[in-house]
mmCIF file of C-alpha atoms and ligand atoms in Angstrom:
data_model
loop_
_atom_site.group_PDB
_atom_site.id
_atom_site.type_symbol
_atom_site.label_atom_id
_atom_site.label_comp_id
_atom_site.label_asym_id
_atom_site.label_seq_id
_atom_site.Cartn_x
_atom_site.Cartn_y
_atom_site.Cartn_z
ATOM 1 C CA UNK A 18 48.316 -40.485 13.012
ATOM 2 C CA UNK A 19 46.288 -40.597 16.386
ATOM 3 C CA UNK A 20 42.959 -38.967 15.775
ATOM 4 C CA UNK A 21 43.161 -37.105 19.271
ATOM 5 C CA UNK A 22 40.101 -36.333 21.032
ATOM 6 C CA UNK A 23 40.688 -33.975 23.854
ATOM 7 C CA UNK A 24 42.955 -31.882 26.159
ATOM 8 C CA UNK A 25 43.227 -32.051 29.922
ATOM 9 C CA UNK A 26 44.765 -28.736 31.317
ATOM 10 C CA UNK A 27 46.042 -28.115 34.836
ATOM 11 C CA UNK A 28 45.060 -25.191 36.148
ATOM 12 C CA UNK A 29 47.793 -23.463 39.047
ATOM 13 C CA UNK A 30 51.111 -23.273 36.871
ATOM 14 C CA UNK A 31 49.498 -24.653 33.661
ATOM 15 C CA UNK A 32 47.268 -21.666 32.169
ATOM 16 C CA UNK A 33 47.909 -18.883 35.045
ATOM 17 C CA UNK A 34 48.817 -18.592 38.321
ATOM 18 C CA UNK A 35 52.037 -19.784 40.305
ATOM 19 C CA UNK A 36 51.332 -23.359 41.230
ATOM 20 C CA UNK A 37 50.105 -22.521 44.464
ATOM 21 C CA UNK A 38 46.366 -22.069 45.103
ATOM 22 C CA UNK A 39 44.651 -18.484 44.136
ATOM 23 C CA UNK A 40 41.390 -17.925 44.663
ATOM 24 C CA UNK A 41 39.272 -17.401 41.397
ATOM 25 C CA UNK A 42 38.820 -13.993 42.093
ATOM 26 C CA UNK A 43 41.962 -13.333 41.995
ATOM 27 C CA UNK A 44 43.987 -15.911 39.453
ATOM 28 C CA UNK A 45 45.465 -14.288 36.214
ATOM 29 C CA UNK A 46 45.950 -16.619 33.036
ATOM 30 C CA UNK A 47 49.169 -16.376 31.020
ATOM 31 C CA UNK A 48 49.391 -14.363 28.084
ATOM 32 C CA UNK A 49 48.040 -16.736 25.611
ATOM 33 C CA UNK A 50 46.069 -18.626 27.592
ATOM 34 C CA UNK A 51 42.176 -18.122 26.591
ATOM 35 C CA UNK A 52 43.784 -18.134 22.907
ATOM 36 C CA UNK A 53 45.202 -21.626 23.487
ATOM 37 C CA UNK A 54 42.260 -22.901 24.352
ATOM 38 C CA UNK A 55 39.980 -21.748 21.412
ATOM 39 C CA UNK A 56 42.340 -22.606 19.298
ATOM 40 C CA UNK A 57 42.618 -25.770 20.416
ATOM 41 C CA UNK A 58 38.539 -26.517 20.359
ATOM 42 C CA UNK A 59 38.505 -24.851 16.913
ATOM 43 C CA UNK A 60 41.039 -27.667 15.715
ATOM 44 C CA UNK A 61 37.931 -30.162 17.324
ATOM 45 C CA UNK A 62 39.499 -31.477 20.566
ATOM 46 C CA UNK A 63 37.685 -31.125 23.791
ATOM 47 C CA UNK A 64 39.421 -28.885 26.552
ATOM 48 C CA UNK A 65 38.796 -29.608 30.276
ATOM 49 C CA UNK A 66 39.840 -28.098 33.148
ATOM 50 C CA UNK A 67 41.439 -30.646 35.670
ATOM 51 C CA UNK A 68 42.458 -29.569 39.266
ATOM 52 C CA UNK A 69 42.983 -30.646 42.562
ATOM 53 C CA UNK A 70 41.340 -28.020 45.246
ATOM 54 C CA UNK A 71 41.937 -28.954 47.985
ATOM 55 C CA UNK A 72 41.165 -25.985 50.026
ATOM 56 C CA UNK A 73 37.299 -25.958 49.110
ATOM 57 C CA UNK A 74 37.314 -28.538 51.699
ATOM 58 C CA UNK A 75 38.550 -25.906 53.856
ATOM 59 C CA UNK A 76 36.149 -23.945 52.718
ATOM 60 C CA UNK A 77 38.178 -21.147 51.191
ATOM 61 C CA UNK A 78 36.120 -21.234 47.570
ATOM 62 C CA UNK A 79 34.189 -23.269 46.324
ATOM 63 C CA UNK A 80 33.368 -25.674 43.642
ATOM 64 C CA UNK A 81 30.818 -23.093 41.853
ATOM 65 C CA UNK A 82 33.455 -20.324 41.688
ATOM 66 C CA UNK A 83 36.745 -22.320 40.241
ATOM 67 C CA UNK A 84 33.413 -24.148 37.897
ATOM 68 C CA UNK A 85 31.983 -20.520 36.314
ATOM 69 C CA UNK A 86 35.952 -19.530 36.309
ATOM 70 C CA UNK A 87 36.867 -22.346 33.807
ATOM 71 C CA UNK A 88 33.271 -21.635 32.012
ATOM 72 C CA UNK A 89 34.371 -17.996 31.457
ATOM 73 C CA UNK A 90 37.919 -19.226 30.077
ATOM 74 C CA UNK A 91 36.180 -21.641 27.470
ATOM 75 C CA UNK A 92 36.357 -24.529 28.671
ATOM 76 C CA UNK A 93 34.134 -27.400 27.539
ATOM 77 C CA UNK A 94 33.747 -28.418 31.266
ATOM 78 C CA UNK A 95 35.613 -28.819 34.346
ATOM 79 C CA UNK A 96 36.774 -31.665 36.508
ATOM 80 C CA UNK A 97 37.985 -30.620 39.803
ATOM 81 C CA UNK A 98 38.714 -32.597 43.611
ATOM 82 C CA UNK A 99 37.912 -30.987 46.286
ATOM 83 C CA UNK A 100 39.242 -33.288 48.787
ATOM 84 C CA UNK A 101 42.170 -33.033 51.293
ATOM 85 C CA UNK A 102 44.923 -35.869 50.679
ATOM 86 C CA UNK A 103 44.043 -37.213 54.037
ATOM 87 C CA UNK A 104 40.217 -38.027 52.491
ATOM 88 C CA UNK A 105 41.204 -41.170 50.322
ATOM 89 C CA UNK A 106 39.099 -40.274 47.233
ATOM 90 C CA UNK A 107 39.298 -41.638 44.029
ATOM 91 C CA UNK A 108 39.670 -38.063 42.307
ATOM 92 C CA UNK A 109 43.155 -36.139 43.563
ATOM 93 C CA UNK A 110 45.877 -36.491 41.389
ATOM 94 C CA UNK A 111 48.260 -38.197 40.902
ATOM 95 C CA UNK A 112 44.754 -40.671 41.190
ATOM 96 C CA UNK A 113 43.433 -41.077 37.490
ATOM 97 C CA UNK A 114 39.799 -40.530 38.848
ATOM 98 C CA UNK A 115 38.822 -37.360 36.955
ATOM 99 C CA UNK A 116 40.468 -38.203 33.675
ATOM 100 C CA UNK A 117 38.024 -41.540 33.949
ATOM 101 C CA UNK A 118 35.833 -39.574 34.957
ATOM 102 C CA UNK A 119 35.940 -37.401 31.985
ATOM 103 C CA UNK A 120 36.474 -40.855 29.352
ATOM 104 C CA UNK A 121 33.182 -41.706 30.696
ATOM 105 C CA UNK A 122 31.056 -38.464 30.668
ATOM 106 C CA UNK A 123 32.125 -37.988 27.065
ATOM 107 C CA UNK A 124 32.952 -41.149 25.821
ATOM 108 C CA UNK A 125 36.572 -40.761 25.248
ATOM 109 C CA UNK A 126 39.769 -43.309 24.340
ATOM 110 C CA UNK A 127 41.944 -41.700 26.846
ATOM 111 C CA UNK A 128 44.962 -43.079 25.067
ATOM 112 C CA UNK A 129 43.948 -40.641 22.768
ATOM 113 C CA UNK A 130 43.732 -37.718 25.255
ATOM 114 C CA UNK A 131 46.487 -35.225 26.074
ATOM 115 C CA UNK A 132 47.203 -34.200 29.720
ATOM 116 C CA UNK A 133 49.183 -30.917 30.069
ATOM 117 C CA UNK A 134 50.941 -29.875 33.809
ATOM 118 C CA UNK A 135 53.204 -28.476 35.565
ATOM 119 C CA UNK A 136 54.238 -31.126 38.583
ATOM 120 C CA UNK A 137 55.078 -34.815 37.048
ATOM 121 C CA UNK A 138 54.329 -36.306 40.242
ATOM 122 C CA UNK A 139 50.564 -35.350 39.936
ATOM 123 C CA UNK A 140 49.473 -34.502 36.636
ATOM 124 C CA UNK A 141 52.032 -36.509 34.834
ATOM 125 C CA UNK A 142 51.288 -39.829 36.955
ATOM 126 C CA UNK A 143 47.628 -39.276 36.372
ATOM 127 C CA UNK A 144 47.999 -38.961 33.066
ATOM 128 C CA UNK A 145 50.394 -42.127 33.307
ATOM 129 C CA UNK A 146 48.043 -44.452 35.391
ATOM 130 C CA UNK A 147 45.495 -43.303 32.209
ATOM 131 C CA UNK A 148 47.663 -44.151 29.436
ATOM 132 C CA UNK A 149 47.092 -40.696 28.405
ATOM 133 C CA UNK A 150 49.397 -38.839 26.330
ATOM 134 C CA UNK A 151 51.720 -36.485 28.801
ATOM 135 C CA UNK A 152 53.240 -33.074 28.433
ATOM 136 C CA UNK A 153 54.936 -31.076 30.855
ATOM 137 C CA UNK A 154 55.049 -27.507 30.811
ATOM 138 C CA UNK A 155 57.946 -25.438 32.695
ATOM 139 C CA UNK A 156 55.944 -22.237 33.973
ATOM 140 C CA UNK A 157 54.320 -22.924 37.578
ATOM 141 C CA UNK A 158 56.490 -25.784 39.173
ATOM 142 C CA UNK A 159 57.632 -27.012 35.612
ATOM 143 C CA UNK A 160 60.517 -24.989 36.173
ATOM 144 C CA UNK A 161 62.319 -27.151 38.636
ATOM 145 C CA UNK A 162 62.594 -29.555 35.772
ATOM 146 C CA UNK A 163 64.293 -26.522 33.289
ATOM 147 C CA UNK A 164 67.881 -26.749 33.012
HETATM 148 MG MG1 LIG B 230 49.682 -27.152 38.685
HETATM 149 ZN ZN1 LIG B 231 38.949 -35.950 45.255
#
């Protein structure tokens, strides 16, 4: 039985929101949510946060507020690109950067890391590109993929 270590969660469509981007101020977690995630640190895994933003390059938030968001929720720490698709970084999913990111910070076998989303062609390739262990919800954009 894989000994698993910790949790990568989306944010937009994953624990709250619609998929599209909502300020911090504003974003509302599912029902369930904040429960989830104790839960799942209480059963010893690590929970990050780990989102692309690309509007704090716009300069519509910024890092600090989506950061002391995901401290409030419970998470153990948050990995988050701020970069437009245009900027070429290493971070922005469907890139793995953050989830190697992460393996490094806290020494993790990412093979033994799940990655929960809503879009496959971001969260689920980044996961993929990882070798991390992939699950796709159906709230936020999942629900294209529901029958
Ligand atoms: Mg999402
Ligand atoms: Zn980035």
């Amino acid at each position: 039985m894989v000994q698993w270590q910790a949790v990568f969660l989306d944010r937009d469509g994953t624990i709250g929101g619609t998929g599209h981007f909502i300020h911090p101020r504003d974003f509302v977690l599912f029902e369930g949510a904040e429960e989830s995630i104790r839960r799942l640190k209480e059963a010893g895994l690590k929970v990050f946060a780990f989102t692309n933003q690309h509007r704090i390059s716009k300069g519509e938030a910024t890092e600090k507020e989506f950061r002391s968001q995901f401290n409030t929720y419970g998470f153990d720490d948050s990995f988050i690109c701020p970069h437009g698709s245009s900027e070429g970084c290493h971070c922005r999913k469907p890139r793995p950067g953050m989830l190697f990111t992460a393996a490094e910070k806290y020494g993790l076998d990412l093979s033994k890391c799940v990655v929960v989303g809503d879009v496959g062609d971001t969260d689920m390739l980044a996961a993929h590109a990882a070798g991390a262990k992939k699950v796709l919800v159906r709230t936020g954009w999942g629900g294209r993929f529901a029958e």
